[in-house]
Amino acid sequence: MRHKVAHRKLNKPTDQRMALLKNQVQQLFLHERVVTTEARAREVRSLAEKLITKAKIDTVHNRRYVEKYIQRPPLPAETKDQFAKRKANNPVAIRRNMSVKAFREMEHPERDILSKLFSDIAPRYRDRAKDAPGGNGGYIRLVKLPPRRGDAAPQAVLLLVE
């Protein structure tokens, strides 16, 4: 019996499982729908609903809490002038690696997920009363799909409830 065991392991080590869940939560917030296996969908729904509940109240603490789960790509690298200014204030400063400059300067829609969550997604659910049904939770609908063709894994789609 699995008493007091809360989450599924999804046949992955903890670091890989958390990376998978974080990525799927990001894609859910970015596209407002995700198709995945049923077990993963249940775990993603649990995590995403907690983040939406936190995002309903826009405070610094809640933003930092949500930022732990919403990973952002690196920002553009600093120029030589910016480094010189930083070096003037901090004599032990080191120039940031320039080998990933092209990646840093590419357009990344993931950079806007956090602001979208706090400004667009969470306000939809803000007027729900806390003690009413669906007050804290029920933001995401899980709809079962036919099994996947290759391995017959049960599929599901996650949708944000309007």
PDB file of C-alpha atoms in Angstrom:
ATOM      1  CA  MET A   1       0.000   0.000   0.000  1.00  0.00           C
ATOM      2  CA  ARG A   2       1.216   3.467  -0.863  1.00  0.00           C
ATOM      3  CA  HIS A   3       0.120   5.423   2.171  1.00  0.00           C
ATOM      4  CA  LYS A   4       1.182   9.096   2.243  1.00  0.00           C
ATOM      5  CA  VAL A   5       2.911   8.927  -1.124  1.00  0.00           C
ATOM      6  CA  ALA A   6       1.891  12.051  -2.972  1.00  0.00           C
ATOM      7  CA  HIS A   7       3.479  12.118  -6.437  1.00  0.00           C
ATOM      8  CA  ARG A   8       4.297   9.857  -9.357  1.00  0.00           C
ATOM      9  CA  LYS A   9       7.942   9.092 -10.135  1.00  0.00           C
ATOM     10  CA  LEU A  10       7.345   8.775 -13.894  1.00  0.00           C
ATOM     11  CA  ASN A  11      10.299   6.324 -14.134  1.00  0.00           C
ATOM     12  CA  LYS A  12      12.812   9.173 -13.930  1.00  0.00           C
ATOM     13  CA  PRO A  13      15.370  10.393 -11.406  1.00  0.00           C
ATOM     14  CA  THR A  14      14.314  13.455  -9.434  1.00  0.00           C
ATOM     15  CA  ASP A  15      16.321  16.007 -11.406  1.00  0.00           C
ATOM     16  CA  GLN A  16      15.070  14.737 -14.767  1.00  0.00           C
ATOM     17  CA  ARG A  17      11.493  14.500 -13.487  1.00  0.00           C
ATOM     18  CA  MET A  18      11.534  18.078 -12.166  1.00  0.00           C
ATOM     19  CA  ALA A  19      13.059  19.369 -15.424  1.00  0.00           C
ATOM     20  CA  LEU A  20      10.332  17.571 -17.399  1.00  0.00           C
ATOM     21  CA  LEU A  21       7.548  18.974 -15.214  1.00  0.00           C
ATOM     22  CA  LYS A  22       8.966  22.510 -15.277  1.00  0.00           C
ATOM     23  CA  ASN A  23       9.251  22.433 -19.072  1.00  0.00           C
ATOM     24  CA  GLN A  24       5.712  21.155 -19.503  1.00  0.00           C
ATOM     25  CA  VAL A  25       4.337  23.775 -17.095  1.00  0.00           C
ATOM     26  CA  GLN A  26       6.147  26.467 -19.095  1.00  0.00           C
ATOM     27  CA  GLN A  27       4.678  25.183 -22.353  1.00  0.00           C
ATOM     28  CA  LEU A  28       1.215  25.030 -20.773  1.00  0.00           C
ATOM     29  CA  PHE A  29       1.443  28.683 -19.742  1.00  0.00           C
ATOM     30  CA  LEU A  30       2.934  29.688 -23.104  1.00  0.00           C
ATOM     31  CA  HIS A  31       0.462  27.877 -25.392  1.00  0.00           C
ATOM     32  CA  GLU A  32      -2.424  27.394 -22.897  1.00  0.00           C
ATOM     33  CA  ARG A  33      -2.684  23.721 -23.897  1.00  0.00           C
ATOM     34  CA  VAL A  34      -0.368  20.696 -23.826  1.00  0.00           C
ATOM     35  CA  VAL A  35      -0.797  17.143 -25.131  1.00  0.00           C
ATOM     36  CA  THR A  36       1.096  14.555 -23.080  1.00  0.00           C
ATOM     37  CA  THR A  37       0.639  11.204 -21.371  1.00  0.00           C
ATOM     38  CA  GLU A  38      -2.029  10.905 -18.731  1.00  0.00           C
ATOM     39  CA  ALA A  39       0.323  10.346 -15.773  1.00  0.00           C
ATOM     40  CA  ARG A  40       2.470  13.335 -16.737  1.00  0.00           C
ATOM     41  CA  ALA A  41      -0.633  15.447 -17.276  1.00  0.00           C
ATOM     42  CA  ARG A  42      -1.854  14.758 -13.739  1.00  0.00           C
ATOM     43  CA  GLU A  43       1.502  15.807 -12.276  1.00  0.00           C
ATOM     44  CA  VAL A  44       1.730  18.909 -14.478  1.00  0.00           C
ATOM     45  CA  ARG A  45      -1.817  19.902 -13.529  1.00  0.00           C
ATOM     46  CA  SER A  46      -0.974  19.684  -9.838  1.00  0.00           C
ATOM     47  CA  LEU A  47       2.132  21.856 -10.177  1.00  0.00           C
ATOM     48  CA  ALA A  48       0.550  24.386 -12.550  1.00  0.00           C
ATOM     49  CA  GLU A  49      -2.503  24.927 -10.348  1.00  0.00           C
ATOM     50  CA  LYS A  50      -0.272  25.694  -7.364  1.00  0.00           C
ATOM     51  CA  LEU A  51       1.643  28.244  -9.437  1.00  0.00           C
ATOM     52  CA  ILE A  52      -1.552  29.906 -10.687  1.00  0.00           C
ATOM     53  CA  THR A  53      -2.842  30.129  -7.120  1.00  0.00           C
ATOM     54  CA  LYS A  54       0.408  31.855  -6.091  1.00  0.00           C
ATOM     55  CA  ALA A  55       0.237  34.177  -9.106  1.00  0.00           C
ATOM     56  CA  LYS A  56      -3.275  35.357  -8.203  1.00  0.00           C
ATOM     57  CA  ILE A  57      -1.680  37.612  -5.563  1.00  0.00           C
ATOM     58  CA  ASP A  58       1.135  39.609  -7.180  1.00  0.00           C
ATOM     59  CA  THR A  59       3.808  40.053  -4.507  1.00  0.00           C
ATOM     60  CA  VAL A  60       7.589  39.856  -4.642  1.00  0.00           C
ATOM     61  CA  HIS A  61       7.554  36.620  -2.651  1.00  0.00           C
ATOM     62  CA  ASN A  62       5.057  34.969  -4.988  1.00  0.00           C
ATOM     63  CA  ARG A  63       7.029  36.105  -8.059  1.00  0.00           C
ATOM     64  CA  ARG A  64      10.218  34.609  -6.640  1.00  0.00           C
ATOM     65  CA  TYR A  65       8.388  31.389  -5.753  1.00  0.00           C
ATOM     66  CA  VAL A  66       7.035  31.051  -9.288  1.00  0.00           C
ATOM     67  CA  GLU A  67      10.433  31.956 -10.801  1.00  0.00           C
ATOM     68  CA  LYS A  68      11.863  28.782  -9.279  1.00  0.00           C
ATOM     69  CA  TYR A  69       9.613  26.785 -11.602  1.00  0.00           C
ATOM     70  CA  ILE A  70       9.600  29.054 -14.650  1.00  0.00           C
ATOM     71  CA  GLN A  71      13.108  28.945 -16.073  1.00  0.00           C
ATOM     72  CA  ARG A  72      14.198  31.798 -18.267  1.00  0.00           C
ATOM     73  CA  PRO A  73      16.815  31.672 -21.027  1.00  0.00           C
ATOM     74  CA  PRO A  74      19.953  33.744 -20.474  1.00  0.00           C
ATOM     75  CA  LEU A  75      19.756  37.446 -21.206  1.00  0.00           C
ATOM     76  CA  PRO A  76      21.906  39.093 -23.912  1.00  0.00           C
ATOM     77  CA  ALA A  77      25.609  39.274 -23.073  1.00  0.00           C
ATOM     78  CA  GLU A  78      27.101  42.506 -21.822  1.00  0.00           C
ATOM     79  CA  THR A  79      29.167  44.798 -24.013  1.00  0.00           C
ATOM     80  CA  LYS A  80      32.740  45.855 -23.248  1.00  0.00           C
ATOM     81  CA  ASP A  81      31.493  49.218 -21.953  1.00  0.00           C
ATOM     82  CA  GLN A  82      28.988  47.572 -19.608  1.00  0.00           C
ATOM     83  CA  PHE A  83      31.737  45.264 -18.340  1.00  0.00           C
ATOM     84  CA  ALA A  84      34.055  48.239 -17.732  1.00  0.00           C
ATOM     85  CA  LYS A  85      31.367  49.949 -15.623  1.00  0.00           C
ATOM     86  CA  ARG A  86      30.782  46.758 -13.636  1.00  0.00           C
ATOM     87  CA  LYS A  87      34.527  46.249 -13.212  1.00  0.00           C
ATOM     88  CA  ALA A  88      34.866  49.799 -11.814  1.00  0.00           C
ATOM     89  CA  ASN A  89      32.450  48.918  -8.987  1.00  0.00           C
ATOM     90  CA  ASN A  90      33.750  45.382  -8.453  1.00  0.00           C
ATOM     91  CA  PRO A  91      37.488  44.871  -9.011  1.00  0.00           C
ATOM     92  CA  VAL A  92      37.190  41.049  -9.042  1.00  0.00           C
ATOM     93  CA  ALA A  93      34.480  40.988 -11.742  1.00  0.00           C
ATOM     94  CA  ILE A  94      34.997  38.556 -14.619  1.00  0.00           C
ATOM     95  CA  ARG A  95      33.796  39.030 -18.179  1.00  0.00           C
ATOM     96  CA  ARG A  96      30.840  36.824 -18.968  1.00  0.00           C
ATOM     97  CA  ASN A  97      31.299  34.110 -21.565  1.00  0.00           C
ATOM     98  CA  MET A  98      30.769  35.407 -25.074  1.00  0.00           C
ATOM     99  CA  SER A  99      30.603  31.986 -26.783  1.00  0.00           C
ATOM    100  CA  VAL A 100      26.819  31.805 -26.431  1.00  0.00           C
ATOM    101  CA  LYS A 101      26.189  35.331 -27.694  1.00  0.00           C
ATOM    102  CA  ALA A 102      24.090  34.199 -30.666  1.00  0.00           C
ATOM    103  CA  PHE A 103      21.851  32.120 -28.391  1.00  0.00           C
ATOM    104  CA  ARG A 104      21.476  34.951 -25.901  1.00  0.00           C
ATOM    105  CA  GLU A 105      20.442  37.451 -28.566  1.00  0.00           C
ATOM    106  CA  MET A 106      17.914  35.162 -30.252  1.00  0.00           C
ATOM    107  CA  GLU A 107      14.215  35.796 -29.734  1.00  0.00           C
ATOM    108  CA  HIS A 108      12.940  33.638 -26.860  1.00  0.00           C
ATOM    109  CA  PRO A 109       9.192  33.599 -26.153  1.00  0.00           C
ATOM    110  CA  GLU A 110       9.982  31.861 -22.833  1.00  0.00           C
ATOM    111  CA  ARG A 111      11.227  35.192 -21.437  1.00  0.00           C
ATOM    112  CA  ASP A 112       7.653  36.453 -21.347  1.00  0.00           C
ATOM    113  CA  ILE A 113       6.028  33.477 -19.589  1.00  0.00           C
ATOM    114  CA  LEU A 114       6.370  34.944 -16.090  1.00  0.00           C
ATOM    115  CA  SER A 115       4.817  38.275 -17.053  1.00  0.00           C
ATOM    116  CA  LYS A 116       2.074  36.480 -19.006  1.00  0.00           C
ATOM    117  CA  LEU A 117       1.247  34.349 -15.964  1.00  0.00           C
ATOM    118  CA  PHE A 118       0.967  37.325 -13.612  1.00  0.00           C
ATOM    119  CA  SER A 119      -0.690  39.764 -16.039  1.00  0.00           C
ATOM    120  CA  ASP A 120      -2.884  37.549 -18.218  1.00  0.00           C
ATOM    121  CA  ILE A 121      -3.524  34.057 -16.825  1.00  0.00           C
ATOM    122  CA  ALA A 122      -3.837  34.602 -13.054  1.00  0.00           C
ATOM    123  CA  PRO A 123      -6.206  37.635 -13.255  1.00  0.00           C
ATOM    124  CA  ARG A 124      -8.769  35.415 -15.013  1.00  0.00           C
ATOM    125  CA  TYR A 125      -9.173  33.453 -11.778  1.00  0.00           C
ATOM    126  CA  ARG A 126      -8.590  36.253  -9.251  1.00  0.00           C
ATOM    127  CA  ASP A 127     -12.263  37.002  -8.630  1.00  0.00           C
ATOM    128  CA  ARG A 128     -13.046  33.447  -7.498  1.00  0.00           C
ATOM    129  CA  ALA A 129     -13.868  33.307  -3.796  1.00  0.00           C
ATOM    130  CA  LYS A 130     -11.331  31.280  -1.814  1.00  0.00           C
ATOM    131  CA  ASP A 131     -13.935  29.128  -0.028  1.00  0.00           C
ATOM    132  CA  ALA A 132     -16.194  28.692  -3.083  1.00  0.00           C
ATOM    133  CA  PRO A 133     -15.840  25.570  -5.229  1.00  0.00           C
ATOM    134  CA  GLY A 134     -12.854  26.104  -7.515  1.00  0.00           C
ATOM    135  CA  GLY A 135     -11.575  29.006  -5.419  1.00  0.00           C
ATOM    136  CA  ASN A 136      -8.011  27.762  -5.197  1.00  0.00           C
ATOM    137  CA  GLY A 137      -7.714  25.200  -7.947  1.00  0.00           C
ATOM    138  CA  GLY A 138      -9.740  23.904 -10.856  1.00  0.00           C
ATOM    139  CA  TYR A 139      -7.973  26.194 -13.320  1.00  0.00           C
ATOM    140  CA  ILE A 140      -6.896  23.378 -15.626  1.00  0.00           C
ATOM    141  CA  ARG A 141      -9.031  20.814 -17.435  1.00  0.00           C
ATOM    142  CA  LEU A 142      -7.649  17.367 -18.244  1.00  0.00           C
ATOM    143  CA  VAL A 143      -9.311  15.726 -21.262  1.00  0.00           C
ATOM    144  CA  LYS A 144      -8.422  12.132 -22.146  1.00  0.00           C
ATOM    145  CA  LEU A 145      -7.449  11.314 -25.735  1.00  0.00           C
ATOM    146  CA  PRO A 146      -7.122   7.988 -27.583  1.00  0.00           C
ATOM    147  CA  PRO A 147      -3.933   6.019 -26.882  1.00  0.00           C
ATOM    148  CA  ARG A 148      -0.720   7.018 -28.650  1.00  0.00           C
ATOM    149  CA  ARG A 149      -0.111   5.106 -31.864  1.00  0.00           C
ATOM    150  CA  GLY A 150       3.448   3.925 -31.247  1.00  0.00           C
ATOM    151  CA  ASP A 151       3.296   2.511 -27.718  1.00  0.00           C
ATOM    152  CA  ALA A 152      -0.410   2.744 -26.816  1.00  0.00           C
ATOM    153  CA  ALA A 153       0.354   5.115 -23.927  1.00  0.00           C
ATOM    154  CA  PRO A 154      -2.811   6.823 -22.623  1.00  0.00           C
ATOM    155  CA  GLN A 155      -2.804  10.422 -23.852  1.00  0.00           C
ATOM    156  CA  ALA A 156      -4.421  13.535 -22.364  1.00  0.00           C
ATOM    157  CA  VAL A 157      -4.638  17.224 -23.198  1.00  0.00           C
ATOM    158  CA  LEU A 158      -4.331  19.948 -20.526  1.00  0.00           C
ATOM    159  CA  LEU A 159      -6.356  23.116 -21.136  1.00  0.00           C
ATOM    160  CA  LEU A 160      -6.685  26.293 -19.112  1.00  0.00           C
ATOM    161  CA  VAL A 161     -10.317  26.716 -18.057  1.00  0.00           C
ATOM    162  CA  GLU A 162     -11.922  29.971 -19.183  1.00  0.00           C
TER     163      GLU A 162
END
